[in-house]
Amino acid sequence: MSKESPLSRKISRREFGRKLFDTAVATSAVALSAGTLTYLAIEANEHQETLYGKPIEEQKKKELLTHVFGDEEYIPLREEPNMGELVGITLPNYRVDAQAYYGVTYPSNSKFAKIEKDGRYYGVWYKLDAVPIFEKSSTDEFVPVGEVHGIYVTVNFLTEVPSESDNLADAQ
């Protein structure tokens, strides 16, 4: 008794057409369902309000000190809380009043540089009330050119202001 393989069985054109049609309908239904679910997920995400550019309310405005790390010479200043165009530069050791804001994430080793809120990650940026701005001259000296207000800087370039007790301990 020879058993015929299902692959070698001949089918009519009508049966073949019907199976092809059923397969196409099933594939289309799956694709349509997946597409609809993807569209709904994107729509829901787009309508979720972003916190970009808004103050981090859990962090109060505070006095900080401009600071460089590594072999950096200056602190880059930005108009928005992102890595866009550089507005100017400032130097270390200036006291500034600063408010934390949600912004674009950026490379940092600081555990305070990124925050998760409502399932999204944001970079922590500080909006400075006022800070002196400098230009680098042809002789590589930093020349003051004024003061800017409402400018952003990453947390990498700020540090806590030393307390009076720290200053007394350093003096002894």
CSV table of C-alpha atoms in Angstrom, one decimal:
chain,number,residue,atom,x,y,z
A,1,MET,CA,0.0,0.0,0.0
A,2,SER,CA,1.6,3.1,-1.1
A,3,LYS,CA,0.6,6.2,0.7
A,4,GLU,CA,0.4,9.4,-1.3
A,5,SER,CA,2.1,12.5,0.1
A,6,PRO,CA,-0.2,15.5,0.7
A,7,LEU,CA,2.3,17.5,-1.3
A,8,SER,CA,2.0,15.3,-4.4
A,9,ARG,CA,-1.8,15.4,-4.4
A,10,LYS,CA,-3.2,17.2,-7.3
A,11,ILE,CA,-5.8,19.9,-6.7
A,12,SER,CA,-8.1,21.6,-9.0
A,13,ARG,CA,-7.6,25.2,-10.1
A,14,ARG,CA,-10.8,26.1,-8.3
A,15,GLU,CA,-9.6,24.5,-5.1
A,16,PHE,CA,-6.2,26.2,-5.5
A,17,GLY,CA,-7.8,29.6,-6.1
A,18,ARG,CA,-10.0,29.2,-3.1
A,19,LYS,CA,-7.1,28.3,-0.8
A,20,LEU,CA,-5.1,31.2,-2.2
A,21,PHE,CA,-8.0,33.6,-1.6
A,22,ASP,CA,-8.5,32.3,2.0
A,23,THR,CA,-4.8,32.8,2.7
A,24,ALA,CA,-4.8,36.3,1.3
A,25,VAL,CA,-7.9,37.2,3.4
A,26,ALA,CA,-6.4,35.8,6.5
A,27,THR,CA,-3.1,37.6,5.9
A,28,SER,CA,-4.9,40.9,5.2
A,29,ALA,CA,-6.9,40.6,8.4
A,30,VAL,CA,-3.8,40.0,10.5
A,31,ALA,CA,-2.0,42.9,8.8
A,32,LEU,CA,-5.0,45.2,9.3
A,33,SER,CA,-5.3,44.3,12.9
A,34,ALA,CA,-1.6,44.9,13.6
A,35,GLY,CA,-1.7,48.2,11.7
A,36,THR,CA,-4.7,49.3,13.6
A,37,LEU,CA,-3.2,48.4,17.0
A,38,THR,CA,0.1,50.2,16.0
A,39,TYR,CA,-1.9,53.3,14.9
A,40,LEU,CA,-3.8,53.4,18.1
A,41,ALA,CA,-0.6,53.1,20.2
A,42,ILE,CA,1.0,55.9,18.2
A,43,GLU,CA,-2.1,58.1,18.6
A,44,ALA,CA,-2.3,57.5,22.3
A,45,ASN,CA,1.4,58.3,22.7
A,46,GLU,CA,1.2,61.5,20.6
A,47,HIS,CA,-1.7,62.8,22.6
A,48,GLN,CA,0.1,62.1,25.9
A,49,GLU,CA,1.3,65.5,27.1
A,50,THR,CA,5.1,65.8,27.1
A,51,LEU,CA,6.9,67.5,30.0
A,52,TYR,CA,9.7,68.8,27.8
A,53,GLY,CA,10.5,72.4,28.7
A,54,LYS,CA,8.4,72.4,31.9
A,55,PRO,CA,9.9,72.9,35.4
A,56,ILE,CA,10.5,69.8,37.5
A,57,GLU,CA,8.1,70.8,40.3
A,58,GLU,CA,9.6,68.3,42.8
A,59,GLN,CA,12.9,70.3,42.7
A,60,LYS,CA,12.8,73.9,44.1
A,61,LYS,CA,14.8,76.7,42.7
A,62,LYS,CA,18.2,76.9,44.4
A,63,GLU,CA,21.6,78.6,44.3
A,64,LEU,CA,24.2,76.5,42.5
A,65,LEU,CA,27.8,77.1,41.4
A,66,THR,CA,28.9,76.9,37.8
A,67,HIS,CA,31.5,74.1,37.5
A,68,VAL,CA,33.6,72.3,34.9
A,69,PHE,CA,34.7,68.7,34.9
A,70,GLY,CA,37.6,66.9,33.3
A,71,ASP,CA,39.6,69.1,31.1
A,72,GLU,CA,36.8,71.4,30.1
A,73,GLU,CA,37.6,75.2,30.2
A,74,TYR,CA,34.1,76.6,30.0
A,75,ILE,CA,30.4,75.9,30.3
A,76,PRO,CA,28.1,75.7,27.2
A,77,LEU,CA,24.9,77.7,27.4
A,78,ARG,CA,21.8,76.8,25.4
A,79,GLU,CA,18.6,78.6,24.5
A,80,GLU,CA,16.4,75.5,25.0
A,81,PRO,CA,16.8,72.4,27.2
A,82,ASN,CA,18.4,70.4,24.4
A,83,MET,CA,21.7,70.0,22.6
A,84,GLY,CA,20.8,72.5,19.9
A,85,GLU,CA,22.7,75.6,19.0
A,86,LEU,CA,25.2,77.0,21.5
A,87,VAL,CA,24.2,80.5,22.6
A,88,GLY,CA,27.4,81.3,24.5
A,89,ILE,CA,29.7,80.2,27.2
A,90,THR,CA,30.3,81.0,30.8
A,91,LEU,CA,33.1,80.1,33.2
A,92,PRO,CA,33.3,78.2,36.5
A,93,ASN,CA,32.7,79.5,40.0
A,94,TYR,CA,29.8,81.8,39.4
A,95,ARG,CA,26.8,81.6,41.8
A,96,VAL,CA,23.6,81.2,39.9
A,97,ASP,CA,19.9,80.8,40.8
A,98,ALA,CA,18.7,77.8,38.9
A,99,GLN,CA,15.4,75.9,38.4
A,100,ALA,CA,15.4,72.3,37.1
A,101,TYR,CA,13.6,71.6,33.9
A,102,TYR,CA,12.6,68.6,31.8
A,103,GLY,CA,14.6,68.4,28.6
A,104,VAL,CA,16.3,66.2,26.1
A,105,THR,CA,18.6,63.5,27.5
A,106,TYR,CA,22.3,63.9,27.1
A,107,PRO,CA,25.5,61.9,27.7
A,108,SER,CA,26.5,62.1,31.4
A,109,ASN,CA,28.0,60.0,34.2
A,110,SER,CA,25.8,61.9,36.8
A,111,LYS,CA,23.0,60.0,38.3
A,112,PHE,CA,21.1,63.3,38.4
A,113,ALA,CA,21.2,63.9,34.7
A,114,LYS,CA,18.2,61.8,33.7
A,115,ILE,CA,14.7,61.4,35.2
A,116,GLU,CA,11.8,59.1,34.3
A,117,LYS,CA,8.3,60.5,34.4
A,118,ASP,CA,5.1,58.9,33.0
A,119,GLY,CA,7.1,56.3,31.1
A,120,ARG,CA,9.4,58.7,29.4
A,121,TYR,CA,13.0,59.7,30.0
A,122,TYR,CA,14.1,63.3,30.2
A,123,GLY,CA,17.4,65.0,30.7
A,124,VAL,CA,17.6,67.3,33.7
A,125,TRP,CA,18.5,70.8,32.6
A,126,TYR,CA,18.8,74.0,34.8
A,127,LYS,CA,17.4,77.3,33.7
A,128,LEU,CA,19.6,80.0,35.1
A,129,ASP,CA,18.1,83.4,36.1
A,130,ALA,CA,21.3,85.2,35.1
A,131,VAL,CA,24.9,84.4,34.3
A,132,PRO,CA,27.9,86.3,32.8
A,133,ILE,CA,28.7,85.3,29.2
A,134,PHE,CA,32.1,85.3,27.7
A,135,GLU,CA,33.9,85.0,24.3
A,136,LYS,CA,37.3,83.4,23.7
A,137,SER,CA,39.7,86.0,22.2
A,138,SER,CA,42.4,85.3,19.6
A,139,THR,CA,44.9,85.1,22.4
A,140,ASP,CA,42.8,82.4,24.1
A,141,GLU,CA,41.6,84.6,26.9
A,142,PHE,CA,38.0,84.7,28.0
A,143,VAL,CA,36.5,88.2,27.6
A,144,PRO,CA,33.3,89.1,29.3
A,145,VAL,CA,30.6,90.3,26.9
A,146,GLY,CA,27.6,90.7,29.1
A,147,GLU,CA,25.0,88.7,31.0
A,148,VAL,CA,22.3,86.4,29.7
A,149,HIS,CA,19.0,85.5,31.4
A,150,GLY,CA,16.8,82.4,31.2
A,151,ILE,CA,19.5,80.2,29.6
A,152,TYR,CA,19.8,76.5,30.0
A,153,VAL,CA,22.8,74.3,31.2
A,154,THR,CA,23.1,70.6,31.9
A,155,VAL,CA,23.5,69.3,35.4
A,156,ASN,CA,27.1,68.3,34.5
A,157,PHE,CA,28.1,71.9,34.7
A,158,LEU,CA,26.7,72.8,38.1
A,159,THR,CA,27.5,71.9,41.7
A,160,GLU,CA,26.3,72.7,45.2
A,161,VAL,CA,27.5,75.9,46.7
A,162,PRO,CA,30.0,75.0,49.5
A,163,SER,CA,28.5,75.8,52.9
A,164,GLU,CA,30.2,78.2,55.3
A,165,SER,CA,31.4,75.3,57.4
A,166,ASP,CA,33.2,73.9,54.3
A,167,ASN,CA,34.9,77.3,53.7
A,168,LEU,CA,36.1,77.5,57.4
A,169,ALA,CA,37.5,73.9,57.2
A,170,ASP,CA,39.3,74.7,54.0
A,171,ALA,CA,40.8,77.9,55.5
A,172,GLN,CA,42.4,76.1,58.5
